[in-house]
Each structure stands twice: as structure tokens, then as C-alpha cells.
Amino acid sequence: MQEQLFPAPIKSVEKGSAAERAGVRPGDVLLRVNGQAVTDVLAYRHLLSQGAATLEIARPQEAPRVMTGVPGTAQDHHRLMLPAPPSLDDTFTFTVEWEDPGLDFEEVLFDGIKKCANKCDFCYVHQMPRGFRKSLYIMDDDYRLSFLYGSFVTLTNLTEGDINRILDENLSPLYVSVHTANQDLRQDLMKWWKLKVKDPQAVQIRSMIERLESIDLYTQIVLVPGRNDREHLDDTVAYLSSRPNVISAAVVPIGLTGHRTNLPDVRTFTREEAQDTLARLNVWRRQFLAERGTRFVFPSDELYLLAGEPLPTEDEYEGFPMLENGVGMIRDFLTEGLSDLPAALPAPRKVILGTGALFAESLDLAVEPLRRIQGLDLEVRALENKTFGKVTTVAGLLTGRCFRHAVKPGEADLLLVPNSTLRYGTELMLDDVSLSDLRAELKMDVRPGGATLGELARVILQGVHSSGTQWGMSAHAVKDTAQA
């Protein structure tokens, strides 16, 4: 059987490192470590941790172009000269012993992203409108990204080898989408494809949680009204709390868009249903706090906003372990308050804070002290989502199109957009509209608003640049890189 290699392009080489001394250059590729093909940066690190390691490096050589088509056919005049894959025959090796070679790779996954085996009723990818960058349509479900960046996985696509690797390499913690501990209900909600499930045992959520007993698990429950809420939610919380390796459970209401063609009929929570959900979870939270010293189960911000109930205090989030899952984002934003505000601005200024309908009221209350500053005209504007539909009210899914529709050119001096609308490491929104594009079209300054209320105030009053995106590297960034 022919060996399958996963050449890993090298992005940079640390100065003075073993790799530099061996002559490795950016653009070279890693082929093997200790004679083994390497699938990802985790496997690479694991092999290095064993002590002595011999790395095989290839220097890609451009291959001659290849003619397509068949000579003498009717299509002969359309034949093209296409570049062939670069040759990797020019190789060399070097060895390190208990030393980091000094390599930084273009990607963390050398063999590609593992895809989802499910067709969940509430899958957001299935609700995406057309015309976005390809990475947003990737249905990733990769346990390696879960370990590296905290993305949630369902475990249903794991092989026996994947499970053994997680245990052997202690890839802990993992972030697992459970949704319900009732196996029949879980299958009804997630509808995994039998042909995509590599190990029938992987879809058995209780068995998987118990088999991964040495791995810490942060879990999430996406709630669908009338499906896995109420008594089913109680049963799921009871089961998860019984497993020593489950650290906590986040509870998130289903998210919908206006693009649900040929999808199951589901709906969002009513205020009364959200209130009932919080009441049930608060019973559990009080019990867990008394018995364990932790609340264990954490409702998302959206549940509190839907229910019209106040957010918990900072202490109640116990360190914000699942911020990127929408648990505590608003409270974290409010932790740095407003202080030392000036009485007046040197010159009058109109500022628009664009946000989603769900957060607008909370933001409006938070910035009220700023309105006492003479010369500052401050407006919180709730934007209708023109891309995903009115049903989508969260700020993070606003696009450039939404701001173009909601803000008139020249009507303000400064427009602030939520940090969460921006693609990792860039000033690009989901629809690839940049802040520079908006500045030119709207004829005003456009900036990210900041990760905290205090930073938001500094951007407004001092014109400083905010920290940009709130989050570090993520699975979304990996998908973007893979599609570049």
C-alpha cells in the first residue's frame, strides 16, 4: 500500500534554531518525523516530545507544465498548459534531541479539516445565504480544533483510531455538543448520515463521554423549543452533572436565519419559554453551588435577553470559561466601567454605535453616562440584519450590507461596529466588506468599538484604536486559511 503523506508547508524558521542550522527555509515542507507521516501540529509536537526526532524536509521544485486535452480532437484548440504539482524529490534530514526544531507552519492541520457527519435541524451552515467566502460553508467537526481552539464537536465522526489518539495524547479539554443525553432524541435532532459515521459507537453520546473519562469536557446544549427543552433539559443536566469529566454545560437557544429553505420547521423561544428555561436552570445552579462550589450549568446571554431578565454578576460566570459560546460576553464587556469622563468635548461630535437588535437596549443603558458629556451626540442604533433576515438579532452576524442600509453617508462623525463582526486578524466583515470600504462609502470614520465598555469610551472620546477582534486564533481562522 502506498504511503500517504501530508506535506506541511513551513511558514518561518526561528533564527539560531536547529532547523536554520540544517538549512531549512520558509517554503520548504515537512514530510516525516522519525519516518512517520504527520497529520497535524499536535502529532508533530507529540513525536518531538519523545526525545530524539529526525525530521525529513523537502524543497519543492516547480514541475513542468502539463498539457490538458487529447491531441487531434475537436477540443484540441482549447488545450491548456496547467502547472503540475511541485516535485518533492529534493529532500534532506536533520535530527534534534529534546530541542524544538524552530519551525512554524502555514497551517495547524496538514491533512485537512475533518467534516461533520450530521444534518442537524438547527445547523447554521445549512441556513447560510449564498455568495459568502467558501470557508463559511465548511461543516467542520474536528476534535483537534476543539482541543486547540475550543470549537465544539459532536464526536459522531470519530474513528477508533481518533478515540485512542485523544486518550493516548491526552487531548484535554475538549468541547462537546451534547444537545441531549436521550439517544433517540439526539438522533432525531442531529440526523447523522450513516455513510459518514465511521464507528457506530461514536454516535452513542453517553458511551463516548464515559469512554473519554480521562478527558475534561466542556459541553453545550443547543435548545430547540418543544424538542430538547423542559424535562429533557433536566434529564440532560442530571446526566452531565453525574460524569466527573464533564466540567460544565452551556445552554444556548437555537439560532435561526431567514434562509431555511427545505429545512425542518423550527422556531425561536418565546419570552415565557426562555423564562421557564432559566427558572429550571437556576434550580440546578443553586443546588450545584451548594453541593459542589460551582454552578456547573451556564445559560447564554441570549437566554437572559430573550427572557427579559438581568444578567448574572461577574462572579457568577466563574472565570468566563465559554465566552466564545456567548456565555458571559455582555457581562465581560461591562466589567471595565466608565470613569473619569470629561464634562465636555473640545468640539461637537456625532457618534453612532451600530449593534444587533438583541443587545441594543443593554448597550443603550450602559452608555447613558456618556450622554452627559457636552458636545457628544451619541446614538445606539439597532440594525436590522439585511443578510440573514430579521430573525437574526445578534450583533456578531451583522454584515457590511447591514451597515450600508442602516447608516446614511455623512450623518455622523464616527460609526463604531461590534468587534465580533470582524474576521479574525482583519477589518473584514462576514460579507468581505472592509471597514475601509465603509469609511469611503459612508464618508465618516468607522472603527471597531472595543472589547470592553471602558475601551469603547476611549475610542469615542480619545479617538484611540480599539483592540480589534476580541478573540485569538480560532477554528474559523483555520478554515479561512485552508481556503486561501
Tab-separated table of C-alpha atoms in Angstrom:
chain	number	residue	atom	x	y	z
A	1	MET	CA	0.000	0.000	0.000
A	2	GLN	CA	1.368	3.389	-0.987
A	3	GLU	CA	2.223	5.661	1.929
A	4	GLN	CA	0.040	8.738	2.250
A	5	LEU	CA	1.973	11.902	3.003
A	6	PHE	CA	0.655	15.253	4.216
A	7	PRO	CA	3.338	17.792	3.245
A	8	ALA	CA	3.295	20.653	5.755
A	9	PRO	CA	4.444	23.994	4.290
A	10	ILE	CA	6.836	25.842	6.582
A	11	LYS	CA	5.935	29.460	7.206
A	12	SER	CA	9.017	30.583	9.114
A	13	VAL	CA	12.219	29.284	10.687
A	14	GLU	CA	13.410	30.577	14.048
A	15	LYS	CA	16.788	32.299	13.931
A	16	GLY	CA	19.556	30.251	15.514
A	17	SER	CA	17.369	27.123	15.687
A	18	ALA	CA	18.314	23.581	14.728
A	19	ALA	CA	16.203	23.921	11.586
A	20	GLU	CA	18.055	27.055	10.476
A	21	ARG	CA	21.404	25.394	11.136
A	22	ALA	CA	20.257	22.474	8.975
A	23	GLY	CA	19.414	24.830	6.117
A	24	VAL	CA	15.627	24.743	6.323
A	25	ARG	CA	13.982	27.741	4.649
A	26	PRO	CA	10.445	29.160	4.577
A	27	GLY	CA	8.598	27.464	1.722
A	28	ASP	CA	10.138	24.062	2.447
A	29	VAL	CA	7.763	21.321	3.604
A	30	LEU	CA	7.900	18.765	6.390
A	31	LEU	CA	7.321	15.223	5.103
A	32	ARG	CA	8.034	12.884	8.009
A	33	VAL	CA	9.187	12.770	11.616
A	34	ASN	CA	11.004	9.596	12.647
A	35	GLY	CA	9.898	8.041	9.379
A	36	GLN	CA	6.216	8.696	10.038
A	37	ALA	CA	3.850	10.875	8.029
A	38	VAL	CA	2.495	13.704	10.222
A	39	THR	CA	-1.151	14.763	10.033
A	40	ASP	CA	-1.144	17.917	12.155
A	41	VAL	CA	0.840	20.109	14.513
A	42	LEU	CA	-0.359	18.084	17.529
A	43	ALA	CA	1.111	14.869	16.122
A	44	TYR	CA	4.274	16.801	15.299
A	45	ARG	CA	4.622	18.012	18.882
A	46	HIS	CA	3.814	14.563	20.242
A	47	LEU	CA	6.615	12.960	18.224
A	48	LEU	CA	9.060	15.663	19.354
A	49	SER	CA	8.117	15.058	22.988
A	50	GLN	CA	9.541	11.541	22.780
A	51	GLY	CA	13.107	12.869	22.722
A	52	ALA	CA	15.245	12.290	19.646
A	53	ALA	CA	13.476	13.131	16.397
A	54	THR	CA	14.652	13.011	12.790
A	55	LEU	CA	12.808	15.410	10.524
A	56	GLU	CA	12.602	14.872	6.768
A	57	ILE	CA	12.301	18.099	4.806
A	58	ALA	CA	11.533	18.559	1.119
A	59	ARG	CA	12.299	21.579	-1.001
A	60	PRO	CA	9.525	21.827	-3.609
A	61	GLN	CA	10.791	22.084	-7.185
A	62	GLU	CA	8.494	23.579	-9.797
A	63	ALA	CA	7.418	20.853	-12.217
A	64	PRO	CA	6.955	21.483	-15.939
A	65	ARG	CA	3.505	22.468	-17.130
A	66	VAL	CA	1.254	19.678	-18.354
A	67	MET	CA	-0.873	19.882	-21.498
A	68	THR	CA	-4.551	19.061	-20.985
A	69	GLY	CA	-6.939	17.563	-23.519
A	70	VAL	CA	-6.320	14.993	-26.259
A	71	PRO	CA	-4.394	15.880	-29.431
A	72	GLY	CA	-6.395	15.741	-32.656
A	73	THR	CA	-9.812	16.061	-31.011
A	74	ALA	CA	-12.399	18.765	-31.597
A	75	GLN	CA	-11.328	20.347	-28.314
A	76	ASP	CA	-7.657	20.430	-29.297
A	77	HIS	CA	-7.654	24.207	-29.752
A	78	HIS	CA	-8.869	24.603	-26.161
A	79	ARG	CA	-5.984	22.655	-24.641
A	80	LEU	CA	-4.218	24.392	-21.755
A	81	MET	CA	-0.802	24.184	-20.172
A	82	LEU	CA	-1.516	23.658	-16.464
A	83	PRO	CA	1.115	23.594	-13.697
A	84	ALA	CA	1.745	20.135	-12.296
A	85	PRO	CA	2.106	19.633	-8.522
A	86	PRO	CA	5.615	20.632	-7.398
A	87	SER	CA	8.130	17.837	-7.094
A	88	LEU	CA	9.133	16.852	-3.542
A	89	ASP	CA	12.078	14.661	-4.549
A	90	ASP	CA	14.726	17.082	-3.239
A	91	THR	CA	14.841	16.032	0.440
A	92	PHE	CA	17.198	16.150	3.414
A	93	THR	CA	17.001	15.278	7.105
A	94	PHE	CA	18.217	16.670	10.411
A	95	THR	CA	17.925	15.432	13.977
A	96	VAL	CA	17.093	17.125	17.264
A	97	GLU	CA	17.256	15.758	20.809
A	98	TRP	CA	14.962	17.357	23.389
A	99	GLU	CA	15.083	20.551	21.360
A	100	ASP	CA	12.422	22.496	19.484
A	101	PRO	CA	13.433	22.461	15.812
A	102	GLY	CA	12.233	26.058	15.376
A	103	LEU	CA	9.596	25.502	12.681
A	104	ASP	CA	6.350	27.437	12.287
A	105	PHE	CA	3.856	26.004	9.802
A	106	GLU	CA	1.394	27.659	7.447
A	107	GLU	CA	-1.453	25.562	8.883
A	108	VAL	CA	-2.075	23.526	12.033
A	109	LEU	CA	-3.852	20.710	10.165
A	110	PHE	CA	-1.723	19.098	7.472
A	111	ASP	CA	-4.318	16.549	6.305
A	112	GLY	CA	-7.318	18.914	6.106
A	113	ILE	CA	-10.326	19.579	8.326
A	114	LYS	CA	-12.460	16.653	9.480
A	115	LYS	CA	-16.032	17.170	8.290
A	116	CYS	CA	-19.327	16.798	10.108
A	117	ALA	CA	-21.355	13.577	9.811
A	118	ASN	CA	-24.624	15.204	10.893
A	119	LYS	CA	-27.517	17.064	9.337
A	120	CYS	CA	-28.775	18.862	12.438
A	121	ASP	CA	-32.192	20.537	12.290
A	122	PHE	CA	-30.557	23.702	13.664
A	123	CYS	CA	-27.283	23.661	11.690
A	124	TYR	CA	-26.277	27.246	10.909
A	125	VAL	CA	-24.301	26.298	7.799
A	126	HIS	CA	-27.499	24.950	6.208
A	127	GLN	CA	-29.102	28.359	6.832
A	128	MET	CA	-26.365	30.389	5.161
A	129	PRO	CA	-27.317	32.557	2.183
A	130	ARG	CA	-25.259	32.175	-0.980
A	131	GLY	CA	-22.343	34.313	-2.013
A	132	PHE	CA	-20.041	34.231	1.025
A	133	ARG	CA	-16.442	33.027	1.159
A	134	LYS	CA	-16.071	29.254	0.937
A	135	SER	CA	-14.779	28.807	4.478
A	136	LEU	CA	-18.162	29.752	5.936
A	137	TYR	CA	-19.765	26.719	4.296
A	138	ILE	CA	-17.297	24.196	5.716
A	139	MET	CA	-19.117	21.898	8.151
A	140	ASP	CA	-16.128	21.258	10.378
A	141	ASP	CA	-16.327	18.775	13.246
A	142	ASP	CA	-12.660	18.276	14.102
A	143	TYR	CA	-11.611	17.186	17.590
A	144	ARG	CA	-8.155	18.683	17.009
A	145	LEU	CA	-9.622	22.157	16.549
A	146	SER	CA	-11.711	21.559	19.646
A	147	PHE	CA	-8.561	20.914	21.669
A	148	LEU	CA	-6.577	23.741	20.085
A	149	TYR	CA	-9.204	26.494	19.901
A	150	GLY	CA	-12.278	25.430	21.861
A	151	SER	CA	-14.608	24.795	18.930
A	152	PHE	CA	-17.483	22.441	19.701
A	153	VAL	CA	-17.608	18.960	18.172
A	154	THR	CA	-20.278	16.267	18.235
A	155	LEU	CA	-17.899	13.240	18.297
A	156	THR	CA	-20.116	11.367	15.813
A	157	ASN	CA	-17.416	11.255	13.095
A	158	LEU	CA	-14.652	9.769	15.271
A	159	THR	CA	-12.895	6.552	14.366
A	160	GLU	CA	-11.483	4.049	16.834
A	161	GLY	CA	-8.061	5.479	15.996
A	162	ASP	CA	-9.248	9.019	16.777
A	163	ILE	CA	-10.578	7.935	20.165
A	164	ASN	CA	-7.366	6.120	21.043
A	165	ARG	CA	-5.320	9.128	19.966
A	166	ILE	CA	-7.356	11.511	22.138
A	167	LEU	CA	-6.737	9.244	25.116
A	168	ASP	CA	-3.090	8.438	24.369
A	169	GLU	CA	-2.081	12.058	23.727
A	170	ASN	CA	-4.360	13.371	26.486
A	171	LEU	CA	-6.032	15.948	24.228
A	172	SER	CA	-7.803	17.620	27.110
A	173	PRO	CA	-10.006	19.576	27.391
A	174	LEU	CA	-12.425	19.027	24.524
A	175	TYR	CA	-15.611	20.973	23.833
A	176	VAL	CA	-18.566	18.722	23.025
A	177	SER	CA	-22.005	19.483	21.595
A	178	VAL	CA	-24.292	17.133	23.507
A	179	HIS	CA	-27.721	18.782	22.990
A	180	THR	CA	-29.452	15.939	24.803
A	181	ALA	CA	-28.463	12.797	26.687
A	182	ASN	CA	-31.505	10.967	25.274
A	183	GLN	CA	-30.062	8.869	22.445
A	184	ASP	CA	-33.241	8.614	20.344
A	185	LEU	CA	-33.938	12.333	20.692
A	186	ARG	CA	-30.331	13.191	19.834
A	187	GLN	CA	-30.543	11.167	16.641
A	188	ASP	CA	-33.832	12.862	15.747
A	189	LEU	CA	-32.250	16.299	16.261
A	190	MET	CA	-28.918	15.616	14.588
A	191	LYS	CA	-29.821	13.096	11.872
A	192	TRP	CA	-26.299	11.796	11.297
A	193	TRP	CA	-25.540	10.243	7.931
A	194	LYS	CA	-24.870	6.514	8.342
A	195	LEU	CA	-22.368	6.526	5.488
A	196	LYS	CA	-20.387	9.326	7.179
A	197	VAL	CA	-20.318	7.667	10.603
A	198	LYS	CA	-17.089	5.667	10.695
A	199	ASP	CA	-17.712	3.952	14.056
A	200	PRO	CA	-21.304	3.171	15.153
A	201	GLN	CA	-20.256	3.555	18.786
A	202	ALA	CA	-19.239	7.193	18.189
A	203	VAL	CA	-22.878	8.333	17.952
A	204	GLN	CA	-23.676	6.944	21.425
A	205	ILE	CA	-23.153	10.119	23.433
A	206	ARG	CA	-23.260	8.584	26.903
A	207	SER	CA	-20.810	5.844	25.900
A	208	MET	CA	-18.480	8.411	24.356
A	209	ILE	CA	-18.498	10.670	27.411
A	210	GLU	CA	-17.813	7.679	29.632
A	211	ARG	CA	-15.088	6.273	27.405
A	212	LEU	CA	-13.361	9.675	27.425
A	213	GLU	CA	-13.376	9.646	31.233
A	214	SER	CA	-9.778	10.889	31.462
A	215	ILE	CA	-10.532	13.899	29.231
A	216	ASP	CA	-12.071	17.089	30.658
A	217	LEU	CA	-15.170	18.026	28.688
A	218	TYR	CA	-16.859	21.405	28.356
A	219	THR	CA	-20.288	20.686	26.925
A	220	GLN	CA	-23.033	22.651	25.239
A	221	ILE	CA	-26.768	22.121	24.798
A	222	VAL	CA	-28.391	23.925	21.878
A	223	LEU	CA	-32.058	24.127	22.847
A	224	VAL	CA	-34.892	23.756	20.348
A	225	PRO	CA	-38.310	24.754	21.747
A	226	GLY	CA	-40.572	21.774	22.230
A	227	ARG	CA	-37.814	19.282	21.377
A	228	ASN	CA	-34.984	19.012	23.912
A	229	ASP	CA	-36.050	21.617	26.489
A	230	ARG	CA	-38.090	21.355	29.719
A	231	GLU	CA	-37.994	17.791	31.165
A	232	HIS	CA	-35.491	16.671	28.520
A	233	LEU	CA	-33.198	19.516	29.566
A	234	ASP	CA	-33.490	18.467	33.204
A	235	ASP	CA	-32.566	14.897	32.292
A	236	THR	CA	-29.569	16.052	30.242
A	237	VAL	CA	-28.261	18.317	33.004
A	238	ALA	CA	-28.717	15.499	35.535
A	239	TYR	CA	-26.708	13.090	33.381
A	240	LEU	CA	-23.908	15.516	32.511
A	241	SER	CA	-23.514	16.545	36.133
A	242	SER	CA	-23.126	12.876	37.095
A	243	ARG	CA	-19.974	12.468	34.987
A	244	PRO	CA	-16.736	13.509	36.758
A	245	ASN	CA	-15.022	14.511	33.492
A	246	VAL	CA	-17.767	16.968	32.457
A	247	ILE	CA	-16.589	20.339	33.770
A	248	SER	CA	-19.590	22.448	32.779
A	249	ALA	CA	-22.528	22.759	30.409
A	250	ALA	CA	-23.509	25.845	28.398
A	251	VAL	CA	-27.160	26.209	27.383
A	252	VAL	CA	-27.750	28.150	24.166
A	253	PRO	CA	-31.075	28.788	22.386
A	254	ILE	CA	-31.367	27.809	18.742
A	255	GLY	CA	-30.168	30.413	16.259
A	256	LEU	CA	-32.125	30.943	13.052
A	257	THR	CA	-31.753	32.919	9.840
A	258	GLY	CA	-34.247	33.878	7.175
A	259	HIS	CA	-32.765	31.272	4.799
A	260	ARG	CA	-34.311	27.960	5.860
A	261	THR	CA	-35.498	26.628	2.507
A	262	ASN	CA	-36.302	22.884	2.584
A	263	LEU	CA	-35.330	22.638	6.256
A	264	PRO	CA	-37.362	21.354	9.222
A	265	ASP	CA	-39.896	23.730	10.754
A	266	VAL	CA	-38.314	25.094	13.938
A	267	ARG	CA	-38.803	28.362	15.791
A	268	THR	CA	-37.148	30.581	18.369
A	269	PHE	CA	-38.032	30.769	22.067
A	270	THR	CA	-40.851	32.938	23.337
A	271	ARG	CA	-40.202	35.130	26.365
A	272	GLU	CA	-42.231	32.751	28.543
A	273	GLU	CA	-40.290	29.706	27.324
A	274	ALA	CA	-36.962	31.467	27.938
A	275	GLN	CA	-38.132	32.384	31.450
A	276	ASP	CA	-39.158	28.776	32.131
A	277	THR	CA	-35.759	27.553	30.925
A	278	LEU	CA	-33.904	29.964	33.198
A	279	ALA	CA	-36.116	29.026	36.153
A	280	ARG	CA	-35.270	25.340	35.648
A	281	LEU	CA	-31.568	26.023	35.259
A	282	ASN	CA	-31.480	28.294	38.313
A	283	VAL	CA	-32.779	25.430	40.447
A	284	TRP	CA	-29.883	23.307	39.252
A	285	ARG	CA	-27.377	26.147	39.625
A	286	ARG	CA	-28.297	26.770	43.256
A	287	GLN	CA	-28.118	23.053	44.013
A	288	PHE	CA	-24.731	22.612	42.325
A	289	LEU	CA	-23.278	25.695	44.023
A	290	ALA	CA	-24.321	24.412	47.436
A	291	GLU	CA	-23.066	20.872	46.822
A	292	ARG	CA	-20.000	21.451	44.629
A	293	GLY	CA	-18.976	25.064	44.878
A	294	THR	CA	-19.655	25.597	41.169
A	295	ARG	CA	-22.850	26.385	39.290
A	296	PHE	CA	-21.858	23.874	36.566
A	297	VAL	CA	-24.559	24.913	34.079
A	298	PHE	CA	-24.345	28.337	32.406
A	299	PRO	CA	-27.121	29.881	30.278
A	300	SER	CA	-26.016	32.027	27.361
A	301	ASP	CA	-26.533	35.790	27.314
A	302	GLU	CA	-29.204	35.348	24.659
A	303	LEU	CA	-31.425	33.384	27.040
A	304	TYR	CA	-31.360	36.223	29.587
A	305	LEU	CA	-32.101	38.820	26.917
A	306	LEU	CA	-34.946	36.752	25.448
A	307	ALA	CA	-36.403	36.279	28.925
A	308	GLY	CA	-36.033	39.962	29.783
A	309	GLU	CA	-34.134	39.062	32.938
A	310	PRO	CA	-30.975	40.686	34.369
A	311	LEU	CA	-27.609	39.167	33.630
A	312	PRO	CA	-25.701	37.362	36.398
A	313	THR	CA	-22.874	39.146	38.199
A	314	GLU	CA	-19.261	38.728	37.090
A	315	ASP	CA	-18.556	36.242	39.892
A	316	GLU	CA	-21.405	34.013	38.763
A	317	TYR	CA	-19.627	33.307	35.468
A	318	GLU	CA	-16.738	31.696	37.376
A	319	GLY	CA	-13.958	32.978	35.145
A	320	PHE	CA	-15.864	33.058	31.825
A	321	PRO	CA	-14.702	29.653	30.526
A	322	MET	CA	-17.033	29.694	27.486
A	323	LEU	CA	-17.059	33.315	26.364
A	324	GLU	CA	-16.867	32.453	22.679
A	325	ASN	CA	-20.029	30.402	23.050
A	326	GLY	CA	-21.960	33.516	24.045
A	327	VAL	CA	-21.845	32.807	27.778
A	328	GLY	CA	-20.979	35.993	29.636
A	329	MET	CA	-19.923	38.157	26.687
A	330	ILE	CA	-22.074	41.074	27.778
A	331	ARG	CA	-21.044	40.889	31.427
A	332	ASP	CA	-17.403	40.640	30.370
A	333	PHE	CA	-17.890	43.698	28.144
A	334	LEU	CA	-19.307	45.613	31.109
A	335	THR	CA	-16.569	44.648	33.599
A	336	GLU	CA	-14.460	47.707	32.754
A	337	GLY	CA	-16.859	50.519	33.521
A	338	LEU	CA	-16.854	54.222	32.729
A	339	SER	CA	-14.708	56.536	34.832
A	340	ASP	CA	-13.025	59.946	34.637
A	341	LEU	CA	-15.369	61.190	31.944
A	342	PRO	CA	-14.829	64.775	30.739
A	343	ALA	CA	-17.537	67.386	31.203
A	344	ALA	CA	-17.353	68.430	27.559
A	345	LEU	CA	-15.663	67.648	24.253
A	346	PRO	CA	-13.291	70.146	22.602
A	347	ALA	CA	-15.565	70.053	19.512
A	348	PRO	CA	-19.061	68.654	18.913
A	349	ARG	CA	-19.157	65.061	17.713
A	350	LYS	CA	-21.889	62.707	16.465
A	351	VAL	CA	-21.246	59.010	17.116
A	352	ILE	CA	-23.369	56.020	16.077
A	353	LEU	CA	-22.957	52.695	17.865
A	354	GLY	CA	-24.247	50.033	15.496
A	355	THR	CA	-25.350	46.761	17.073
A	356	GLY	CA	-27.846	43.918	16.808
A	357	ALA	CA	-31.423	44.286	17.993
A	358	LEU	CA	-30.856	41.828	20.849
A	359	PHE	CA	-28.087	43.844	22.543
A	360	ALA	CA	-29.250	47.357	21.682
A	361	GLU	CA	-31.246	48.037	24.859
A	362	SER	CA	-28.474	46.780	27.152
A	363	LEU	CA	-25.853	48.843	25.310
A	364	ASP	CA	-28.085	51.916	25.410
A	365	LEU	CA	-28.308	51.689	29.210
A	366	ALA	CA	-24.577	51.051	29.568
A	367	VAL	CA	-23.517	54.179	27.648
A	368	GLU	CA	-26.022	56.524	29.332
A	369	PRO	CA	-23.296	58.283	31.415
A	370	LEU	CA	-21.558	59.274	28.170
A	371	ARG	CA	-24.597	61.266	27.109
A	372	ARG	CA	-23.939	63.758	29.923
A	373	ILE	CA	-20.793	64.923	28.131
A	374	GLN	CA	-21.428	68.265	26.481
A	375	GLY	CA	-20.880	68.195	22.740
A	376	LEU	CA	-21.268	64.406	22.374
A	377	ASP	CA	-24.287	63.275	20.377
A	378	LEU	CA	-24.370	59.515	20.965
A	379	GLU	CA	-26.855	57.143	19.368
A	380	VAL	CA	-27.184	53.382	19.827
A	381	ARG	CA	-28.697	52.100	16.581
A	382	ALA	CA	-30.253	48.627	16.394
A	383	LEU	CA	-29.598	47.325	12.904
A	384	GLU	CA	-31.921	45.001	11.036
A	385	ASN	CA	-29.983	42.095	9.609
A	386	LYS	CA	-30.325	42.509	5.845
A	387	THR	CA	-28.194	39.444	5.148
A	388	PHE	CA	-29.549	36.722	7.421
A	389	GLY	CA	-33.040	38.145	7.945
A	390	LYS	CA	-34.973	39.867	10.743
A	391	VAL	CA	-34.988	36.702	12.851
A	392	THR	CA	-31.194	37.070	13.287
A	393	THR	CA	-30.722	39.667	16.029
A	394	VAL	CA	-27.220	39.006	17.419
A	395	ALA	CA	-24.541	41.640	16.790
A	396	GLY	CA	-21.858	39.217	15.615
A	397	LEU	CA	-23.773	38.322	12.437
A	398	LEU	CA	-24.145	41.869	11.167
A	399	THR	CA	-22.503	42.416	7.784
A	400	GLY	CA	-21.305	45.356	5.752
A	401	ARG	CA	-24.615	45.278	3.902
A	402	CYS	CA	-26.469	45.833	7.188
A	403	PHE	CA	-24.454	48.980	7.952
A	404	ARG	CA	-24.851	50.276	4.398
A	405	HIS	CA	-28.636	50.035	4.731
A	406	ALA	CA	-28.842	51.491	8.233
A	407	VAL	CA	-26.426	54.443	8.080
A	408	LYS	CA	-26.609	57.368	5.667
A	409	PRO	CA	-23.414	58.863	4.245
A	410	GLY	CA	-22.145	61.767	6.299
A	411	GLU	CA	-24.773	61.576	9.055
A	412	ALA	CA	-22.157	61.091	11.800
A	413	ASP	CA	-18.510	61.727	12.518
A	414	LEU	CA	-17.835	58.211	13.784
A	415	LEU	CA	-19.500	54.819	13.340
A	416	LEU	CA	-18.478	52.037	15.715
A	417	VAL	CA	-19.074	48.404	14.759
A	418	PRO	CA	-19.005	45.450	17.168
A	419	ASN	CA	-15.640	43.684	17.344
A	420	SER	CA	-17.432	40.370	16.899
A	421	THR	CA	-18.454	41.296	13.329
A	422	LEU	CA	-14.850	41.215	12.119
A	423	ARG	CA	-12.972	38.295	10.629
A	424	TYR	CA	-10.004	37.156	12.708
A	425	GLY	CA	-6.937	39.340	12.246
A	426	THR	CA	-8.600	41.644	9.715
A	427	GLU	CA	-11.056	44.510	9.338
A	428	LEU	CA	-13.304	42.374	7.107
A	429	MET	CA	-16.905	41.502	7.888
A	430	LEU	CA	-18.657	38.247	7.009
A	431	ASP	CA	-19.535	39.508	3.523
A	432	ASP	CA	-15.926	40.667	2.990
A	433	VAL	CA	-16.870	44.342	3.239
A	434	SER	CA	-13.976	46.096	4.983
A	435	LEU	CA	-14.039	49.000	7.383
A	436	SER	CA	-12.113	50.939	4.730
A	437	ASP	CA	-14.951	50.273	2.292
A	438	LEU	CA	-17.472	51.611	4.801
A	439	ARG	CA	-15.345	54.678	5.537
A	440	ALA	CA	-15.256	55.573	1.856
A	441	GLU	CA	-18.941	54.885	1.198
A	442	LEU	CA	-20.356	56.426	4.385
A	443	LYS	CA	-17.961	59.380	4.402
A	444	MET	CA	-17.145	59.046	8.104
A	445	ASP	CA	-14.660	57.363	10.369
A	446	VAL	CA	-15.538	53.695	11.008
A	447	ARG	CA	-13.819	51.675	13.725
A	448	PRO	CA	-14.223	48.592	15.941
A	449	GLY	CA	-15.894	49.579	19.200
A	450	GLY	CA	-13.653	47.729	21.634
A	451	ALA	CA	-13.725	44.652	23.829
A	452	THR	CA	-14.936	46.465	26.948
A	453	LEU	CA	-17.187	49.383	27.830
A	454	GLY	CA	-14.141	51.333	29.020
A	455	GLU	CA	-12.354	50.756	25.723
A	456	LEU	CA	-15.493	51.782	23.832
A	457	ALA	CA	-15.457	55.088	25.732
A	458	ARG	CA	-11.789	55.679	24.876
A	459	VAL	CA	-12.470	55.105	21.185
A	460	ILE	CA	-15.348	57.592	21.296
A	461	LEU	CA	-13.640	60.277	23.390
A	462	GLN	CA	-9.961	59.987	22.528
A	463	GLY	CA	-10.078	58.571	19.023
A	464	VAL	CA	-7.823	55.679	20.017
A	465	HIS	CA	-7.834	52.449	18.071
A	466	SER	CA	-9.553	49.577	19.849
A	467	SER	CA	-8.003	46.165	20.333
A	468	GLY	CA	-9.922	44.977	17.261
A	469	THR	CA	-11.244	41.443	17.386
A	470	GLN	CA	-11.875	40.131	20.890
A	471	TRP	CA	-10.756	36.587	20.268
A	472	GLY	CA	-7.474	34.921	19.478
A	473	MET	CA	-6.889	32.267	16.835
A	474	SER	CA	-9.975	30.155	16.231
A	475	ALA	CA	-11.344	27.288	14.166
A	476	HIS	CA	-12.878	29.901	11.848
A	477	ALA	CA	-9.414	31.289	11.163
A	478	VAL	CA	-8.149	27.788	10.395
A	479	LYS	CA	-10.974	27.313	7.877
A	480	ASP	CA	-10.163	30.657	6.273
A	481	THR	CA	-6.523	29.622	5.944
A	482	ALA	CA	-7.471	26.285	4.443
A	483	GLN	CA	-9.498	28.011	1.721
A	484	ALA	CA	-6.918	30.701	0.946
